[in-house]
Short mmCIF file of C-alpha atoms and ligand atoms in Angstrom, two decimals:
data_model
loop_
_atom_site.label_atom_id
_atom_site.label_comp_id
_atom_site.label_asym_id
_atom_site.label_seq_id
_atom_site.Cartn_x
_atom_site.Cartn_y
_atom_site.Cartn_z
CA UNK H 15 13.25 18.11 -20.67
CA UNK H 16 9.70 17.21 -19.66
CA UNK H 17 8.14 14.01 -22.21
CA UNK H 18 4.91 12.80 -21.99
CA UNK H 19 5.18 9.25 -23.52
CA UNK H 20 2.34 7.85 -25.12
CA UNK H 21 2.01 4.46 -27.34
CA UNK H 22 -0.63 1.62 -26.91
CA UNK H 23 0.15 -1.25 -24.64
CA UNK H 24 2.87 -3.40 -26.12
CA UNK H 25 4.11 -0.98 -28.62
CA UNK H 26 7.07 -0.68 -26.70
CA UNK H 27 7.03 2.18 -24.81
CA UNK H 28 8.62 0.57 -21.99
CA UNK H 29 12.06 -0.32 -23.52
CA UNK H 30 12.07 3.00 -25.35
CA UNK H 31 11.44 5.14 -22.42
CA UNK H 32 14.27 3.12 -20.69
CA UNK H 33 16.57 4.08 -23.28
CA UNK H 34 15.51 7.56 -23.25
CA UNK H 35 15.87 7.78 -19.46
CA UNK H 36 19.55 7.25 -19.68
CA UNK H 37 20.10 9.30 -22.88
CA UNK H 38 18.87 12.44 -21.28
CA UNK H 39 19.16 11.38 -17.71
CA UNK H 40 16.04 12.36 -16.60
CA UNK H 41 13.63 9.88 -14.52
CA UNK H 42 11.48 7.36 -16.33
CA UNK H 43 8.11 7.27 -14.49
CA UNK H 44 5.92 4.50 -15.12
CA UNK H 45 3.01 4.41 -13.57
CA UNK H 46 1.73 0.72 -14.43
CA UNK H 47 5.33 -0.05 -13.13
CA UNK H 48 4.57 2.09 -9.73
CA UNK H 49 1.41 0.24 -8.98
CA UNK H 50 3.10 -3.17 -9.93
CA UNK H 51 5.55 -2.31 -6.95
CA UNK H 52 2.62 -1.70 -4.38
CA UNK H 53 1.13 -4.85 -5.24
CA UNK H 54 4.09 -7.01 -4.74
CA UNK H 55 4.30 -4.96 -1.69
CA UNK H 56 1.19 -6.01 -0.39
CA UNK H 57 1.21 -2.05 0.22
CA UNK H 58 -2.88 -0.29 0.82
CA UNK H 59 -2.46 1.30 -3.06
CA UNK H 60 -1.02 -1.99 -4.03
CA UNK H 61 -4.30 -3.74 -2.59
CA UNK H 62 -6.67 -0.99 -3.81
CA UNK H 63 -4.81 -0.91 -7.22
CA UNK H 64 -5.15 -4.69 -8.28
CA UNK H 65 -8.68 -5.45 -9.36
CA UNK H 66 -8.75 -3.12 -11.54
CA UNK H 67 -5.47 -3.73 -13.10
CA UNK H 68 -6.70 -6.88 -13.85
CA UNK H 69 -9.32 -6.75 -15.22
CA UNK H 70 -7.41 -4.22 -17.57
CA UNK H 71 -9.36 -1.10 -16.41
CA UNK H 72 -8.03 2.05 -15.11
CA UNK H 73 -7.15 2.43 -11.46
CA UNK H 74 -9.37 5.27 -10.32
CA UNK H 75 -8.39 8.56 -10.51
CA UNK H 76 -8.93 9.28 -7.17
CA UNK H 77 -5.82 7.15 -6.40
CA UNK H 78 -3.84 7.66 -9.77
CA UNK H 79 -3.76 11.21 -9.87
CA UNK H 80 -2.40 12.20 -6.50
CA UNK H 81 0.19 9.45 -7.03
CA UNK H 82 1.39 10.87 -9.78
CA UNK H 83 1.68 14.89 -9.26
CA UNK H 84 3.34 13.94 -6.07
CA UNK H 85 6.07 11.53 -7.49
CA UNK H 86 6.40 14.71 -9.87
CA UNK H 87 7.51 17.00 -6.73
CA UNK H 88 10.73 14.17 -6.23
CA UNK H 89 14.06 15.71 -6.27
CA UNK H 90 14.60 13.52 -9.06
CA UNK H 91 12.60 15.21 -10.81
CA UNK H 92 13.83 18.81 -10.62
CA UNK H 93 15.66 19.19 -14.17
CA UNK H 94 13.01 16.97 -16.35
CA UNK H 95 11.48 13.82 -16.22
CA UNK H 96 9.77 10.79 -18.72
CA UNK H 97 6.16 10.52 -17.80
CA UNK H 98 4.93 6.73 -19.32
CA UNK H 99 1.26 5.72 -19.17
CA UNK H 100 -0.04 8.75 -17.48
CA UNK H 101 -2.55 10.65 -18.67
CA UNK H 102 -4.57 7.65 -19.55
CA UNK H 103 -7.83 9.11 -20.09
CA UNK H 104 -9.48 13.22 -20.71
CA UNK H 105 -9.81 13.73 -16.93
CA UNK H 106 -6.02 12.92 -16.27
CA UNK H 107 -4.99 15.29 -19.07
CA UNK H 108 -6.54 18.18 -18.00
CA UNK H 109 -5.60 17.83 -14.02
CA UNK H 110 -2.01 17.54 -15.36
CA UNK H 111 -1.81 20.47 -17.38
CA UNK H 112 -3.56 22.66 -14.42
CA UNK H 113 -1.29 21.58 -12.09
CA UNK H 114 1.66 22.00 -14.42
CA UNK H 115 0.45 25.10 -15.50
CA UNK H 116 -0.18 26.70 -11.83
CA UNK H 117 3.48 25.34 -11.29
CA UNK H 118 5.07 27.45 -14.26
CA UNK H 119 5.98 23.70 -16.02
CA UNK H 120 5.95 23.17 -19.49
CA UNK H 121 5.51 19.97 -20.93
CA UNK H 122 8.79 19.98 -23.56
CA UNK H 123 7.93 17.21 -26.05
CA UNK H 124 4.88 14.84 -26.42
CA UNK H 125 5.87 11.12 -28.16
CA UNK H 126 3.23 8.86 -30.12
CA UNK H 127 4.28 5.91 -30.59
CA UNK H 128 2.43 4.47 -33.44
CA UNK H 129 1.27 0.96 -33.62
CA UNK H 130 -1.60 -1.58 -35.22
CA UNK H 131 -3.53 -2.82 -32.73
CA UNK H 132 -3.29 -6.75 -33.79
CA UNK H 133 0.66 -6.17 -33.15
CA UNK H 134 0.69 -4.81 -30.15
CA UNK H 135 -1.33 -7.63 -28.99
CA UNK H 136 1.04 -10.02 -30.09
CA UNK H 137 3.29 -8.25 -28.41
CA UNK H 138 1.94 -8.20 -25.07
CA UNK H 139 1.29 -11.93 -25.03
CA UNK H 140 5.02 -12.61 -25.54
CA UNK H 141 6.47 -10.15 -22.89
CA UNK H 142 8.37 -11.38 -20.23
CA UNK H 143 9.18 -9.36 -17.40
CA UNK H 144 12.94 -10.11 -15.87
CA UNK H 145 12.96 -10.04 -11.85
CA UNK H 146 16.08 -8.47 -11.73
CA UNK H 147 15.56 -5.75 -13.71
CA UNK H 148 11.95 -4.15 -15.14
CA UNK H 149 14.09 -2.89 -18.45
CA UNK H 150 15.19 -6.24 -19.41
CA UNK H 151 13.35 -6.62 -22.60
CA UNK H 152 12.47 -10.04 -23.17
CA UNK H 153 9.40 -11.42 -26.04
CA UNK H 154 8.99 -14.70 -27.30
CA UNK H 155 6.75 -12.73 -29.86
CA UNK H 156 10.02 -10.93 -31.60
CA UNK H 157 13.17 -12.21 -32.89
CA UNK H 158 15.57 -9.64 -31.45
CA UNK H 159 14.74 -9.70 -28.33
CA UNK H 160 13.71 -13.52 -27.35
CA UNK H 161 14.93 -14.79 -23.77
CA UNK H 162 17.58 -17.07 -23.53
CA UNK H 163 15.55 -20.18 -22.82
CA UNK H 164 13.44 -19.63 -20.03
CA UNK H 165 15.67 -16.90 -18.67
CA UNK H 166 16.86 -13.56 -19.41
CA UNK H 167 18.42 -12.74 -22.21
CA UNK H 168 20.67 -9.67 -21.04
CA UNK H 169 21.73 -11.13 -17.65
CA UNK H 170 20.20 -14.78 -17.14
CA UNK H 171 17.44 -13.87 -14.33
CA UNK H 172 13.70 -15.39 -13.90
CA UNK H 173 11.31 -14.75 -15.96
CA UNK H 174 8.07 -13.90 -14.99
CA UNK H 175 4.87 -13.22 -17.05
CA UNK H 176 2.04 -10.37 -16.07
CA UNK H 177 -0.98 -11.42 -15.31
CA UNK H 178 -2.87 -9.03 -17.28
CA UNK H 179 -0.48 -9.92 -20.46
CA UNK H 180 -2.34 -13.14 -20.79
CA UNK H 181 -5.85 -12.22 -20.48
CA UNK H 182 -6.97 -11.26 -24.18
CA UNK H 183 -9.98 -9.85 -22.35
CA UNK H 184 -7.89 -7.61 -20.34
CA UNK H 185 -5.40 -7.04 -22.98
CA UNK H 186 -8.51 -6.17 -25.30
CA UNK H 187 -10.16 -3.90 -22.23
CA UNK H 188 -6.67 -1.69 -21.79
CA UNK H 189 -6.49 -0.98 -25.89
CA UNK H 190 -10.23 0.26 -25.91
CA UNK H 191 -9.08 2.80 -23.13
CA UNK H 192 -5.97 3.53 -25.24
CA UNK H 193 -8.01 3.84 -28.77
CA UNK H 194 -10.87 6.07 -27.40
CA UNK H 195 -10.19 9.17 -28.57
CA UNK H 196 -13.59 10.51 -26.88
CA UNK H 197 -12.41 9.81 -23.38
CA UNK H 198 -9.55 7.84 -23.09
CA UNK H 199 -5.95 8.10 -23.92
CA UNK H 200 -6.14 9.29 -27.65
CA UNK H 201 -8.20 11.96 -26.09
CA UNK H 202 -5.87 12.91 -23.69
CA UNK H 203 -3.26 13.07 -26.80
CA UNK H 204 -5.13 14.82 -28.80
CA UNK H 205 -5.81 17.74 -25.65
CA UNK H 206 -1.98 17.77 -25.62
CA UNK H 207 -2.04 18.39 -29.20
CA UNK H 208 -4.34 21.15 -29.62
CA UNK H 209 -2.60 22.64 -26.37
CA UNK H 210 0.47 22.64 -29.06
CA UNK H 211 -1.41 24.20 -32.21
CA UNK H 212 -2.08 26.90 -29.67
CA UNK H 213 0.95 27.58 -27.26
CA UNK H 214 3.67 25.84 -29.77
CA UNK H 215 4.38 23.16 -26.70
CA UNK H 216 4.90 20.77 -26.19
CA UNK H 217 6.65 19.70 -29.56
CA UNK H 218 4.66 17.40 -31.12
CA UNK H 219 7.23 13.52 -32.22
CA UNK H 220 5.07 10.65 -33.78
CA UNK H 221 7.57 7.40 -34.41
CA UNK H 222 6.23 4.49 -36.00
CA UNK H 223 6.50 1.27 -33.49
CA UNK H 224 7.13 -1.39 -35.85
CA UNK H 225 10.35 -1.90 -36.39
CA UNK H 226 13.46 -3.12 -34.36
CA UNK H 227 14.28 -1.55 -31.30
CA UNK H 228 16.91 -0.42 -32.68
CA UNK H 229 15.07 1.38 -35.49
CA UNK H 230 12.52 2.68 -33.04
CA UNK H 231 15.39 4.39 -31.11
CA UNK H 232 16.75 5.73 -33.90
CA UNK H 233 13.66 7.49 -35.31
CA UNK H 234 12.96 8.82 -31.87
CA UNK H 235 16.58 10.02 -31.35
CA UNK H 236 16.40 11.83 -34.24
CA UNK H 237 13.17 13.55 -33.94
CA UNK H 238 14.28 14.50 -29.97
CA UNK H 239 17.02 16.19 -31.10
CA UNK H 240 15.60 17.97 -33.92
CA UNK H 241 13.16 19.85 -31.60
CA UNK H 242 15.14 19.33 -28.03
CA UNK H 243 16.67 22.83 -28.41
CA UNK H 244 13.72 24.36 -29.89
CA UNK H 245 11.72 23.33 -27.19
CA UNK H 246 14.11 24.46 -24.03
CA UNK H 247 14.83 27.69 -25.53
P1 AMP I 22 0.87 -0.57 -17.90
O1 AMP I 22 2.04 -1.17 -17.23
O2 AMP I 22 1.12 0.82 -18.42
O3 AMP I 22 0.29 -1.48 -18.95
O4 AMP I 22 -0.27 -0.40 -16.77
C1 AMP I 22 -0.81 -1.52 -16.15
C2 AMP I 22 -2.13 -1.17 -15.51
O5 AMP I 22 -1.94 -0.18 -14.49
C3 AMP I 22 -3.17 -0.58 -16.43
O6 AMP I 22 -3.87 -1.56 -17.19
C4 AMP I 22 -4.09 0.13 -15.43
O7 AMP I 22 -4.92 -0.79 -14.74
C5 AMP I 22 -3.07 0.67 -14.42
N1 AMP I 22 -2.65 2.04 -14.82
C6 AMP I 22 -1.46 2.42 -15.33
N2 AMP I 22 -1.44 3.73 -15.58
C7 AMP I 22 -2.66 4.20 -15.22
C8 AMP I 22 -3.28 5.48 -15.26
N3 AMP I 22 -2.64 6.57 -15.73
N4 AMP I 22 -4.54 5.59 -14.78
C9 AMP I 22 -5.20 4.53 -14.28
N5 AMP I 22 -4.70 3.29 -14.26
C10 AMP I 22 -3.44 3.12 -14.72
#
C-alpha cells in the first residue's frame, strides 16, 4: 500500500507513521529525517540542506525532489511504502503524481492528521529526539510519553533536542508552509484530494491528532482497514 502522510509539525506524524511502518511492513520515509542524516553526516546535501532547515523553510526543490523519487526506486520500496513530509508545497505535489503516474503507481490512501495549531506547537517544543533510535517518542509536553528523567523513556538513551524545535520563529515559519493552502502543504493535500473526487484514489482518512497515541492509532487503524482492500483491489 502506497500512504502519503500528512499532519502539521508536531501533530505526531512521526510516531504514527512508525507504527504504521511495522503494521503493514512497508518503509517509513521521512524526509526531514533523511536530511537530518546528511547533516550529521557532514554529507554535500547535508551542508546544502541546513540553512534552510533552520530557519524552518523548505529545502529547495531542486534538491528535495530528486531525493525523494529516487529513494522511491529502493528495493524497499517495491510492494508499498509510507511517504512522511513530502509533498510539502503545490510544486512537490504535482512532480509526484507525474512521476507516479508515468510509472503506473497509484497512491493507495492519503492520511490528514488533524491538529490546532497552538498544540502542535506545544508539542514541538517538548520533543526529544532519542540517539538510539529516531522512533523513540519522548515529550516533556505530554503525559504519556515523558522521558525518564533526562533519558529515554523506552530504552534509557540520550536525549537530544532539534534545533529547529526551539526556535518559535522557525517553528512558526514551518506551520505557515503547512497551513497555506494556496501554495504550501494544504495545497498539496487538497491536489491529492480533488485527484480522489475524480479517479476515486487515493482513499481519502482524516484522524483527529489530539488524543493519546494510543487513540490516534486506533482511529487510524480503523479507518486503514476500512478502505485498505477497497483501495488494492
Ligand atoms: P520535519 O522533520 O518533517 O519537520 O522536517 C524538517 C525540515 O526538513 C523542514 O522544516 C524543512 O526544512 C526540511 N524538509 C522536510 N521535508 C521537506 C520537503 N518535502 N521539502 C522541503 N524541505 C523539507
Amino acid at each position: 500500500m502506497n500512504i502519503l502522510f500528512f499532519g502539521p509539525n508536531g501533530s505526531g506524524k512521526g510516531t504514527q507513521g512508525a507504527l504504521l511502518k511495522e503494521q503493514y511492513r512497508i518503509p517509513h520515509i521521512e524526509t526531514g529525517v533523511i536530511f537530518r542524516e546528511n547533516i550529521s553526516k557532514g554529507t554535500e546535501l547535508g551542508k546544502q540542506a541546513k540553512a534552510s532547515i533552520d530557519r524552518g523553510e523548505l529545502v529547495p526543490d531542486e534538491i528535495t525532489i530528486p531525493m525523494v523519487l529516487d529513494r522511491l526506486k529502493g528495493s524497499d520500496c517495491e510492494n508499498g511504502w509510507l511517504l512522511d513530509g513530502f509533498p510539502r508545497n503545490i510544486t512537490q505535489a504535482i512532480k509526484l503524481n507525474e512521476v507516479l503516474t508515468g510509472e503506473g503507481i497509484d497512491v493507495h490512501v492519503l492520511v490528514e492528521v488533524m491538529l490546532d495549531r497552538e498544540i502542535a506547537k506545544k508539542r514541538i517544543m517538548g520533543r526529544r529526539l532519542c540517539v538510539n533510535d529516531n522512533n523513540h517518542p519522548n515529550n516533556v509536553n505530554i503525559d504519556a510519553i515523558k522521558p525518564d528523567g533526562d533519558r529515554c523513556r523506552i530504552c534509557g538513551g540520550e536525549l537530544r533536542k532539534r534545533d529547529d524545535d526551539q526556535d518559535e520563529e522557525a517553528i512558526d515559519q514551518r506551520h505557515d508552509i503547512y497551513y497555506d493552502a494556496e501554495q504550501g502543504t494544504l495545497a498539496a493535500v487538497q491536489y491529492f484530494k480533488e485527484l480522489s473526487g475524480k479517479t476515486g484514489r487515493p482513499a481519502i482518512v482524516e484522524v483527529g491528532g489530539k488524543g493519546s497515541v494510543e487513540e490516534v492509532t486506533a482511529e487510524l487503524i480503523g479507518k486503514l482497514s476500512n478502505v485498505r482492500l477497497r483501495v488494492l483491489k
